[in-house]
mmCIF file of C-alpha atoms and ligand atoms in Angstrom:
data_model
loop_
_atom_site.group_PDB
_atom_site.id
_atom_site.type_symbol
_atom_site.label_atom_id
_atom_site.label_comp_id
_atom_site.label_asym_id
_atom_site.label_seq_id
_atom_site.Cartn_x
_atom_site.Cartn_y
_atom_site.Cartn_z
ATOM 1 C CA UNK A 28 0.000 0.000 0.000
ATOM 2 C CA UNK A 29 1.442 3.319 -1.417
ATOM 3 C CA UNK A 30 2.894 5.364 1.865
ATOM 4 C CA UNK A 31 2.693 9.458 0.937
ATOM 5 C CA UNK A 32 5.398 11.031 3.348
ATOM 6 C CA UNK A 33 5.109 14.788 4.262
ATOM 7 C CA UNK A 34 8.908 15.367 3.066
ATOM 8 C CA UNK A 35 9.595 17.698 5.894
ATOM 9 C CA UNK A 36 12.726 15.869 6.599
ATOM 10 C CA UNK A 37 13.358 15.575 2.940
ATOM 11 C CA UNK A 38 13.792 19.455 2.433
ATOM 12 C CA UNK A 39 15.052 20.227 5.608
ATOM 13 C CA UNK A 40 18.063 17.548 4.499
ATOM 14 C CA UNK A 41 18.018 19.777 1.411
ATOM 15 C CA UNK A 42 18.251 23.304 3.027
ATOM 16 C CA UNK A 43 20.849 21.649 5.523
ATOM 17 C CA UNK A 44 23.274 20.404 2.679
ATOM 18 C CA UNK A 45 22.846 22.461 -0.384
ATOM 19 C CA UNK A 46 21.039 20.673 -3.190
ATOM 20 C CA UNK A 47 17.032 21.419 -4.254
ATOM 21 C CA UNK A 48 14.369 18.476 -4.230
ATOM 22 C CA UNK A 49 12.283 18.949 -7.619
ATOM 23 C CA UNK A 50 8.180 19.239 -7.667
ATOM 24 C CA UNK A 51 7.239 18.085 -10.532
ATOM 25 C CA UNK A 52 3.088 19.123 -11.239
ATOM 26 C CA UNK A 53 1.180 16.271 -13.226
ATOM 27 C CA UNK A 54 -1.435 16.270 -15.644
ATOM 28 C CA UNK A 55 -2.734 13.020 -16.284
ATOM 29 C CA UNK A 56 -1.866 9.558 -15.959
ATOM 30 C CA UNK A 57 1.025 9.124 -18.139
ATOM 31 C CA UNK A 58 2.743 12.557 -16.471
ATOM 32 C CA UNK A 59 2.780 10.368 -12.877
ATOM 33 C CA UNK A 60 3.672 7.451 -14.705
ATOM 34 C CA UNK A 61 6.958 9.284 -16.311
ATOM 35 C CA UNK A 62 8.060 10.976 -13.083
ATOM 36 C CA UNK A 63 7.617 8.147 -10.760
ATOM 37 C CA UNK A 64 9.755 6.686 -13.467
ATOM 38 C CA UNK A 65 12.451 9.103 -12.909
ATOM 39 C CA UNK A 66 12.607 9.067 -9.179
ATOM 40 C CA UNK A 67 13.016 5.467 -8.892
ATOM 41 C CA UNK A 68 15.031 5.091 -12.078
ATOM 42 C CA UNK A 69 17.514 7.709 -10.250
ATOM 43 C CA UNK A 70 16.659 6.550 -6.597
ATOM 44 C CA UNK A 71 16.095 10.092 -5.562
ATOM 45 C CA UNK A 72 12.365 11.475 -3.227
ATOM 46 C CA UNK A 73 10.126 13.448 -5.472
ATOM 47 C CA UNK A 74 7.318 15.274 -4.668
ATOM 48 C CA UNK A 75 4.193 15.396 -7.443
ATOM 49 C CA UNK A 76 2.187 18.208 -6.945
ATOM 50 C CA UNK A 77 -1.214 19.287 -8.755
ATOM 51 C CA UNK A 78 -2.659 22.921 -9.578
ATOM 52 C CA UNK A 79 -6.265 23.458 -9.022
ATOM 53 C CA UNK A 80 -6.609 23.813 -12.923
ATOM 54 C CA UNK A 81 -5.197 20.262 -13.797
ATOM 55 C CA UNK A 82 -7.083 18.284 -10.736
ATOM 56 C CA UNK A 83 -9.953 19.960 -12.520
ATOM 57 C CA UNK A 84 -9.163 18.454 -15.612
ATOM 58 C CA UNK A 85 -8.321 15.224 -14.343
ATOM 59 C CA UNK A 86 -11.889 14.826 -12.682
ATOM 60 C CA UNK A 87 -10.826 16.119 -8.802
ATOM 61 C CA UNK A 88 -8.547 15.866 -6.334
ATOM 62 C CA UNK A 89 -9.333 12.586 -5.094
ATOM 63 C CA UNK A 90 -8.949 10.888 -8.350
ATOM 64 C CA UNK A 91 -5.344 12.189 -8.241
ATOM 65 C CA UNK A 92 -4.601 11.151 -4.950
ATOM 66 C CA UNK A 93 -6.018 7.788 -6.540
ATOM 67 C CA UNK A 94 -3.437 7.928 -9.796
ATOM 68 C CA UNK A 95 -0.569 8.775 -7.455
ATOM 69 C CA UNK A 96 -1.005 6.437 -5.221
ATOM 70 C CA UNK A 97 -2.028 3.063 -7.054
ATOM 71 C CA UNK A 98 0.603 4.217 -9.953
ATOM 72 C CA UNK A 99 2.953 3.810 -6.847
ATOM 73 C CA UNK A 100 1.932 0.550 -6.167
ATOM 74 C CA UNK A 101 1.325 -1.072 -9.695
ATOM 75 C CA UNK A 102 5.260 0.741 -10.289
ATOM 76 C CA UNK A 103 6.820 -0.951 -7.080
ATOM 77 C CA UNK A 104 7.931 2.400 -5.922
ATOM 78 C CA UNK A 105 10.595 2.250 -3.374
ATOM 79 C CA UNK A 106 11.572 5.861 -3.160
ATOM 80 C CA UNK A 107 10.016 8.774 -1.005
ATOM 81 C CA UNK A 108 6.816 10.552 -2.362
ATOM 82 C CA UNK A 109 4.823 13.467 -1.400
ATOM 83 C CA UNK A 110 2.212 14.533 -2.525
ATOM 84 C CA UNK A 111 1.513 18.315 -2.740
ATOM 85 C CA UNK A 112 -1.378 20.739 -3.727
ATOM 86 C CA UNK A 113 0.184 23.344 -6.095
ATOM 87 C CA UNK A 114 -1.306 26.435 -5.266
ATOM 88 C CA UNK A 115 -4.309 25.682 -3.385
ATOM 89 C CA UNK A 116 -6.893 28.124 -2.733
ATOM 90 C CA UNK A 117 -8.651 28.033 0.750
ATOM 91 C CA UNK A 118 -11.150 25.625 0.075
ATOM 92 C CA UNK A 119 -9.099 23.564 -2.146
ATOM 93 C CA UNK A 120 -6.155 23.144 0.377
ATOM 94 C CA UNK A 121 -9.096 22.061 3.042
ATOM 95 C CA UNK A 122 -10.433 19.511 0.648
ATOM 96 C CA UNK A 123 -6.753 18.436 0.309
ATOM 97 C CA UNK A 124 -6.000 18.004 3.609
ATOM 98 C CA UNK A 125 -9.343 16.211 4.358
ATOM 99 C CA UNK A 126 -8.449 13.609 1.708
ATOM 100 C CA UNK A 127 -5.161 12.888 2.756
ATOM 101 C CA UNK A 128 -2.657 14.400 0.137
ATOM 102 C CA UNK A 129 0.784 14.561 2.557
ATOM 103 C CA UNK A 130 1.166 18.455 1.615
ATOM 104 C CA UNK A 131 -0.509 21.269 0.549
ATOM 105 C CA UNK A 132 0.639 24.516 -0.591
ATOM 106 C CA UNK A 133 -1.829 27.473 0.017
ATOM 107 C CA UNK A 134 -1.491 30.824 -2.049
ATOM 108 C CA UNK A 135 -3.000 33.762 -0.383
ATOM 109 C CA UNK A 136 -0.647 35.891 -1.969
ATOM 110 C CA UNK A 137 -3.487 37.702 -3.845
ATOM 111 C CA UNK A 138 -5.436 38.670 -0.533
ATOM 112 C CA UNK A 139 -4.089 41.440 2.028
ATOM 113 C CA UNK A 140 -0.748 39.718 3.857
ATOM 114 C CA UNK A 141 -3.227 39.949 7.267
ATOM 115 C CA UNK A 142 -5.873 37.651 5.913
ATOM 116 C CA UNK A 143 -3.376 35.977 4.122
ATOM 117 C CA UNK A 144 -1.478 35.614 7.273
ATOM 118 C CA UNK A 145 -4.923 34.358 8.795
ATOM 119 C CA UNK A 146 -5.797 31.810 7.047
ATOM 120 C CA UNK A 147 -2.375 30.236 6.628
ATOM 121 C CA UNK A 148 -2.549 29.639 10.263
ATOM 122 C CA UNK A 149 -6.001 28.406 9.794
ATOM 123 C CA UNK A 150 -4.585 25.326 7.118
ATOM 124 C CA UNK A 151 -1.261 25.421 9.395
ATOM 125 C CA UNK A 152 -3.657 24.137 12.395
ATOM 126 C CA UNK A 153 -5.767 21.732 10.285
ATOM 127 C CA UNK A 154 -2.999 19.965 8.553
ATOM 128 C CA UNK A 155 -0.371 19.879 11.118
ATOM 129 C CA UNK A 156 -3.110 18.025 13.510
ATOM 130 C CA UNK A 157 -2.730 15.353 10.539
ATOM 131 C CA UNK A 158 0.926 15.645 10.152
ATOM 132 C CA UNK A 159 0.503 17.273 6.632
ATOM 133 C CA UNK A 160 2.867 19.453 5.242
ATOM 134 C CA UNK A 161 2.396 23.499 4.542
ATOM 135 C CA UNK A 162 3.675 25.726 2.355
ATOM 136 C CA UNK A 163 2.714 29.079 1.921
ATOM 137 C CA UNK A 164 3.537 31.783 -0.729
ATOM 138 C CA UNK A 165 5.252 35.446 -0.188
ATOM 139 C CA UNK A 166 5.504 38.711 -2.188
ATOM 140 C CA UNK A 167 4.278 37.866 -6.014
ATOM 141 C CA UNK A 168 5.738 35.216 -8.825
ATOM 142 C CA UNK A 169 5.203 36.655 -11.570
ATOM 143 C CA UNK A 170 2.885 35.159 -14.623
ATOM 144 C CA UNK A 171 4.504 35.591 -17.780
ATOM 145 C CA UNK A 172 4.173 38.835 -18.608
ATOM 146 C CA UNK A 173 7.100 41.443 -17.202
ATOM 147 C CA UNK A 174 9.982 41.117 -17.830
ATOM 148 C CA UNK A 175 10.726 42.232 -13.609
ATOM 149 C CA UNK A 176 8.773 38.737 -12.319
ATOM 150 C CA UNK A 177 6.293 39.760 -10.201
ATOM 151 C CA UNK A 178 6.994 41.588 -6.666
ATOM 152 C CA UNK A 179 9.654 40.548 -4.174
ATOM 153 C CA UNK A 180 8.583 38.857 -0.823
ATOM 154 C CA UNK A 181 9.810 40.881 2.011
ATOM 155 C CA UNK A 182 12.185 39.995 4.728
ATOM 156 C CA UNK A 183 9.445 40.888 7.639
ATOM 157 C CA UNK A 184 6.859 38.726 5.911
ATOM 158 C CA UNK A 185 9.209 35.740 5.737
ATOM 159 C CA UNK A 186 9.461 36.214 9.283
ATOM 160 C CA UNK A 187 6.306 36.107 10.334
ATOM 161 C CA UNK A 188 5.138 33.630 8.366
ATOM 162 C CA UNK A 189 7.893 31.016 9.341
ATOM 163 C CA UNK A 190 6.553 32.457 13.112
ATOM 164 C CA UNK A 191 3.288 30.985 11.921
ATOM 165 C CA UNK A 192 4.586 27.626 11.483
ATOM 166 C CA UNK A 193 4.911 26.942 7.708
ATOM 167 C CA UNK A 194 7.293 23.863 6.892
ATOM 168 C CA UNK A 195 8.068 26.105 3.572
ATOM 169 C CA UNK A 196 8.209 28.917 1.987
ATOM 170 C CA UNK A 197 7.895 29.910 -1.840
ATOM 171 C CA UNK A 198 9.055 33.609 -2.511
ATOM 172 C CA UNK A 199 8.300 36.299 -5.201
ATOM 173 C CA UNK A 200 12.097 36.408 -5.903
ATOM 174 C CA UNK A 201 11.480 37.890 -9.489
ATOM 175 C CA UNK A 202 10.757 34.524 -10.919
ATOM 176 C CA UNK A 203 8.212 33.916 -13.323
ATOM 177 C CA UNK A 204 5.350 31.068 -13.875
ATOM 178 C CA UNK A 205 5.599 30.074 -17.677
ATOM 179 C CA UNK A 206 8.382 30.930 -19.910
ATOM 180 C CA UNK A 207 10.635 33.897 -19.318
ATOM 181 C CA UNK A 208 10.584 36.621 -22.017
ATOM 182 C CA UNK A 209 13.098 38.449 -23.303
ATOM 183 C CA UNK A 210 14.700 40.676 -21.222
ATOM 184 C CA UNK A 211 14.023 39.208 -17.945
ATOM 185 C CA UNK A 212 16.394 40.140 -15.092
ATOM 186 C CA UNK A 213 16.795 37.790 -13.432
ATOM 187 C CA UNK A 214 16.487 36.434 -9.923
ATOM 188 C CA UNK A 215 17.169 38.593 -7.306
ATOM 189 C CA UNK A 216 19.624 37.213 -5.046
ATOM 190 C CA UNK A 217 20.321 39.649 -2.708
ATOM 191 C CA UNK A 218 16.847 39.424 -1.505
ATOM 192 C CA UNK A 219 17.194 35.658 -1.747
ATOM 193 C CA UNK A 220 19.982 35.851 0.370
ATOM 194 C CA UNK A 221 18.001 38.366 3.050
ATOM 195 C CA UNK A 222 14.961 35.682 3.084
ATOM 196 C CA UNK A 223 17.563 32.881 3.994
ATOM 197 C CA UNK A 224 19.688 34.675 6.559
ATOM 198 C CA UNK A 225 16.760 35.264 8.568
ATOM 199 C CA UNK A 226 14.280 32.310 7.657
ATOM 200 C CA UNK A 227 15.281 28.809 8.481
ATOM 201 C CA UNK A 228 12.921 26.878 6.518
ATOM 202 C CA UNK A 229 13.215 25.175 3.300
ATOM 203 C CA UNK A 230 12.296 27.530 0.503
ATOM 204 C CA UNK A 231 10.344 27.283 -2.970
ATOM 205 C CA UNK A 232 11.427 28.722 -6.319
ATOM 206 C CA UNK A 233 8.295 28.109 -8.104
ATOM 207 C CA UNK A 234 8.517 28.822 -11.799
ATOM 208 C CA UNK A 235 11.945 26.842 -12.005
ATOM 209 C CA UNK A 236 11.512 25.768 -15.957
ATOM 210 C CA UNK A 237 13.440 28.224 -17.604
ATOM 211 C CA UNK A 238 15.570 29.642 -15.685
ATOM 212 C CA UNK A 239 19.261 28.927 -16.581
ATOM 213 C CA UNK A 240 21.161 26.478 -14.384
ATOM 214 C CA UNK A 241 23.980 28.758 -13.402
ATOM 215 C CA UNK A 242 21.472 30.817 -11.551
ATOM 216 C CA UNK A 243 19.046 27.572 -10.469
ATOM 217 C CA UNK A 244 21.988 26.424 -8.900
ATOM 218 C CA UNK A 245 23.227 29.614 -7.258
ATOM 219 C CA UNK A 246 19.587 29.999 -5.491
ATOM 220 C CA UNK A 247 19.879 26.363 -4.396
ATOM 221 C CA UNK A 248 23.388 27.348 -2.854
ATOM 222 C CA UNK A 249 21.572 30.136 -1.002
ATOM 223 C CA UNK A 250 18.942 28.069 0.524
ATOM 224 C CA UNK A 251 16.502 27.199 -1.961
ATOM 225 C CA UNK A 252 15.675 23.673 -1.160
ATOM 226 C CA UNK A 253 12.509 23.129 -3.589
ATOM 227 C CA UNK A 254 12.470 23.919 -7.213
ATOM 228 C CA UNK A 255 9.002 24.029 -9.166
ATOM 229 C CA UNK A 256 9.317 22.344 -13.112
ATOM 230 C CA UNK A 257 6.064 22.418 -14.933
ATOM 231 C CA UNK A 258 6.410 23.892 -18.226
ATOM 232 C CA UNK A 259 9.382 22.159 -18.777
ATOM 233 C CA UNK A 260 7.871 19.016 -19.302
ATOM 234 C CA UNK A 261 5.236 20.450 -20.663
ATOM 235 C CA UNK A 262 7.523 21.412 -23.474
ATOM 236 C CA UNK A 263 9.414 18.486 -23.590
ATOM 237 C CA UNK A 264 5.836 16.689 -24.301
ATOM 238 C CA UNK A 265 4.947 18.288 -27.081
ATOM 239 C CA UNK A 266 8.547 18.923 -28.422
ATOM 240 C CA UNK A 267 8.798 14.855 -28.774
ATOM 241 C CA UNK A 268 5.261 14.409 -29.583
ATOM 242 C CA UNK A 269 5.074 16.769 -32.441
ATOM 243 C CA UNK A 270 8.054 14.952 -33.951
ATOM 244 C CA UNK A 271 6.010 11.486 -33.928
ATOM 245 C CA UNK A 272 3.258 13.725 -35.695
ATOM 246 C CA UNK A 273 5.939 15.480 -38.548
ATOM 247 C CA UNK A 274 7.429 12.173 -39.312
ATOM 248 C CA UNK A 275 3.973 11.392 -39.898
ATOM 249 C CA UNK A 276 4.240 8.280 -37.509
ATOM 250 C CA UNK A 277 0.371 7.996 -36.823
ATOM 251 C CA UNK A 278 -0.494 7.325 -39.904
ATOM 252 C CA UNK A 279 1.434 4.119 -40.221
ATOM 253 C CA UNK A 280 -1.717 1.664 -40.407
ATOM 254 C CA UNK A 281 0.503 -1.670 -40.237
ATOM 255 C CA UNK A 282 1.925 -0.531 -36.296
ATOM 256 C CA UNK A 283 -1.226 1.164 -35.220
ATOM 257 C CA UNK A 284 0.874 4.139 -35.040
ATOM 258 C CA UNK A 285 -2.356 5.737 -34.256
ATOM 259 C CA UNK A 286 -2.818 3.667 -30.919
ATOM 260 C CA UNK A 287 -2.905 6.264 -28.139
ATOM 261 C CA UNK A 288 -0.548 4.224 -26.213
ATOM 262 C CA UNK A 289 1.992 4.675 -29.018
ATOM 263 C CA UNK A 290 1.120 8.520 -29.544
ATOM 264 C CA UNK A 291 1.541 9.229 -25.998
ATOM 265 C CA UNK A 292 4.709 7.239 -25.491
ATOM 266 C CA UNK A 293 7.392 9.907 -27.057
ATOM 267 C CA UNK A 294 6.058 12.325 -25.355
ATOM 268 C CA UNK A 295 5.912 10.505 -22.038
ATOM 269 C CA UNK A 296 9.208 8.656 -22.295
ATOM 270 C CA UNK A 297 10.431 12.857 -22.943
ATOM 271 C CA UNK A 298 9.234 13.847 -19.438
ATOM 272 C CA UNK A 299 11.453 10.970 -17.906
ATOM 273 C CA UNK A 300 14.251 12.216 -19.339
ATOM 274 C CA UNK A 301 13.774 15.580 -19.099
ATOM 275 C CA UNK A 302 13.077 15.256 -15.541
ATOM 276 C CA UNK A 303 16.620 12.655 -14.628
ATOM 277 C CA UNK A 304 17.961 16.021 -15.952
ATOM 278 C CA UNK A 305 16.915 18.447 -13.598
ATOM 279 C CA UNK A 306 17.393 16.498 -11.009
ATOM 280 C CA UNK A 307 21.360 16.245 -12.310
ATOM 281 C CA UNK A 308 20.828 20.085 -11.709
ATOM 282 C CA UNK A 309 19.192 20.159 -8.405
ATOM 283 C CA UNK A 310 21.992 17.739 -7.246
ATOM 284 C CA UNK A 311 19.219 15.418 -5.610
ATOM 285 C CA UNK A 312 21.220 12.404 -3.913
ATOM 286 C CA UNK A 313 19.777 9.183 -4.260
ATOM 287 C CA UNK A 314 18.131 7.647 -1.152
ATOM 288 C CA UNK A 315 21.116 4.853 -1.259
ATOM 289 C CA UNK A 316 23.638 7.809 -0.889
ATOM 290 C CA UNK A 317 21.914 8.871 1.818
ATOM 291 C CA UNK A 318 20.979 5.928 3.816
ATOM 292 C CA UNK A 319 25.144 5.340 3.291
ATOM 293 C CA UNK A 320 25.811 8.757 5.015
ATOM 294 C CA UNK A 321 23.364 7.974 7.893
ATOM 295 C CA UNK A 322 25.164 4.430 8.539
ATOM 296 C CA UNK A 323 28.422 6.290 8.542
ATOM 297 C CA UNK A 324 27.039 8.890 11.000
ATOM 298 C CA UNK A 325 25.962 5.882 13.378
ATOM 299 C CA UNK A 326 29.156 4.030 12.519
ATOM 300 C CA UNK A 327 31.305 7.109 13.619
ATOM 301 C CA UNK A 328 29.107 7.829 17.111
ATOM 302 C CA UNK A 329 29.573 4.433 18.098
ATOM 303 C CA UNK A 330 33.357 4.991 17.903
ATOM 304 C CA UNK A 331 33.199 7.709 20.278
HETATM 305 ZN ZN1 LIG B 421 3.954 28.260 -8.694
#
């Protein structure tokens, strides 16, 4: 029976020692299937998370709960899972919690920070009584349209919000959801850096796909600990499936090239790949790397 852990000790590993777990947001069956693939081709944890839009499309959140969790079993999954709400709402990080998913991220960046601030203790209190795992968002990421990314999160809002009890925190660090235009700026690391000095908690970089890998991995080495991919794979789906399309592979009638399971397979087999990359840029151990590191800790306190 599929086991969803909360991954608090899985990003607090990651803050402590410098590399970034990735959340990786599905969309349907065969997106699970390809990054459970990954994490237990490359032994590493892995969180799957789901917007409100795609549980929508996939018929709720329950049925994705479901997907994850029997696609863990039917896959012999060995490797840590959580399971995360992308960007809940208020209602939809209740619903969340209620059914079980092992984290929930709720986004009240829209409302004023005091009501934000409200009802993030209000999800803090009903999913910590389950031992469910928060995160909340700060400042603004932006959504594909300036080239600035949004509006910083501020240093005193960090603070109160880790005050609050959130396990993490994602931050408007002028990153953008979608892919960057021209002329973007950048992250700001200064502010990065002002976040992590005075915050201890594991902290998000949502809109990760995109942003180039000197500067993922210069955020990670300030204290990002969670990195967001979604329109990565997104990409790397329809980059591999259009090719099956030009070389006109569907209409090959004597191999059912027009069989959905072979349509969907570039595509799918793309995602795996594309995600065993990232996590080569995250620097994600494998679980047997870090199991080794624990027996050595034990090992070396017996000594003493
Ligand atoms: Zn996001």
């Amino acid at each position: 029976m599929a086991y969803l852990d909360n991954g608090n000790q899985i990003f607090k590993d990651a803050r402590k020692n410098h590399y970034a777990v990735g959340a990786y947001n599905t969309n349907n069956l065969e997106w699970t299937r390809a990054i459970l693939r990954a994490a237990e081709e490359t032994r590493t944890p892995v969180l799957i998370q789901v917007s409100t839009g795609a549980a929508k499309y996939m018929g709720g959140y329950k049925i994705v709960k479901d997907i994850v969790e029997d696609t863990m079993d039917s896959m012999n999954i060995s490797v840590p899972v959580v399971l995360n709400l992308d960007h809940g709402d208020f209602e939809s990080a209740k619903e969340c919690i209620a059914l079980g998913y092992s984290s929930v991220m709720f986004d009240g960046h829209a409302l004023p920070t005091d009501e934000n601030l409200a009802k993030t203790k209000e999800i803090i209190k009903l999913a910590h009584e389950r031992g469910i795992s928060v995160e909340a968002e700060i400042g603004k990421i932006g959504e594909n349209q300036g080239a600035d990314g949004g509006e910083l999160a501020s240093v005193e809002d960090a603070k109160t919000f880790v005050a609050a009890g959130v396990d993490k925190l994602a931050c408007g660090i002028g990153n953008i959801h979608g892919v960057y235009p021209e002329g973007w700026k950048g992250l700001n690391f200064d502010r990065l850096k002002e976040i992590a000095d005075a915050v201890p908690v594991p902290l998000v970089l949502h809109g990760g796909s995109g942003i180039p890998e000197d500067q993922v991995k210069k955020a990670i080495s300030l204290g990002i600990s969670k990195v967001n991919i979604n329109t990565e794979f997104q990409l790397a789906f329809q980059g591999a499936t259009r090719k099956y399309f030009e070389a006109h592979k569907d209409e090959d009638k004597a191999n059912k090239g027009y069989d959905p399971r072979k349509l969907l397979l570039p595509g799918t087999e793309a995602i795996t790949d594309a995600m065993k990359e990232m996590i080569g840029w995250l620097g994600t151990p494998s679980i047997d790397e870090e199991l080794k590191n624990a027996a050595f800790d034990r090992s070396s306190l017996n000594e003493e």
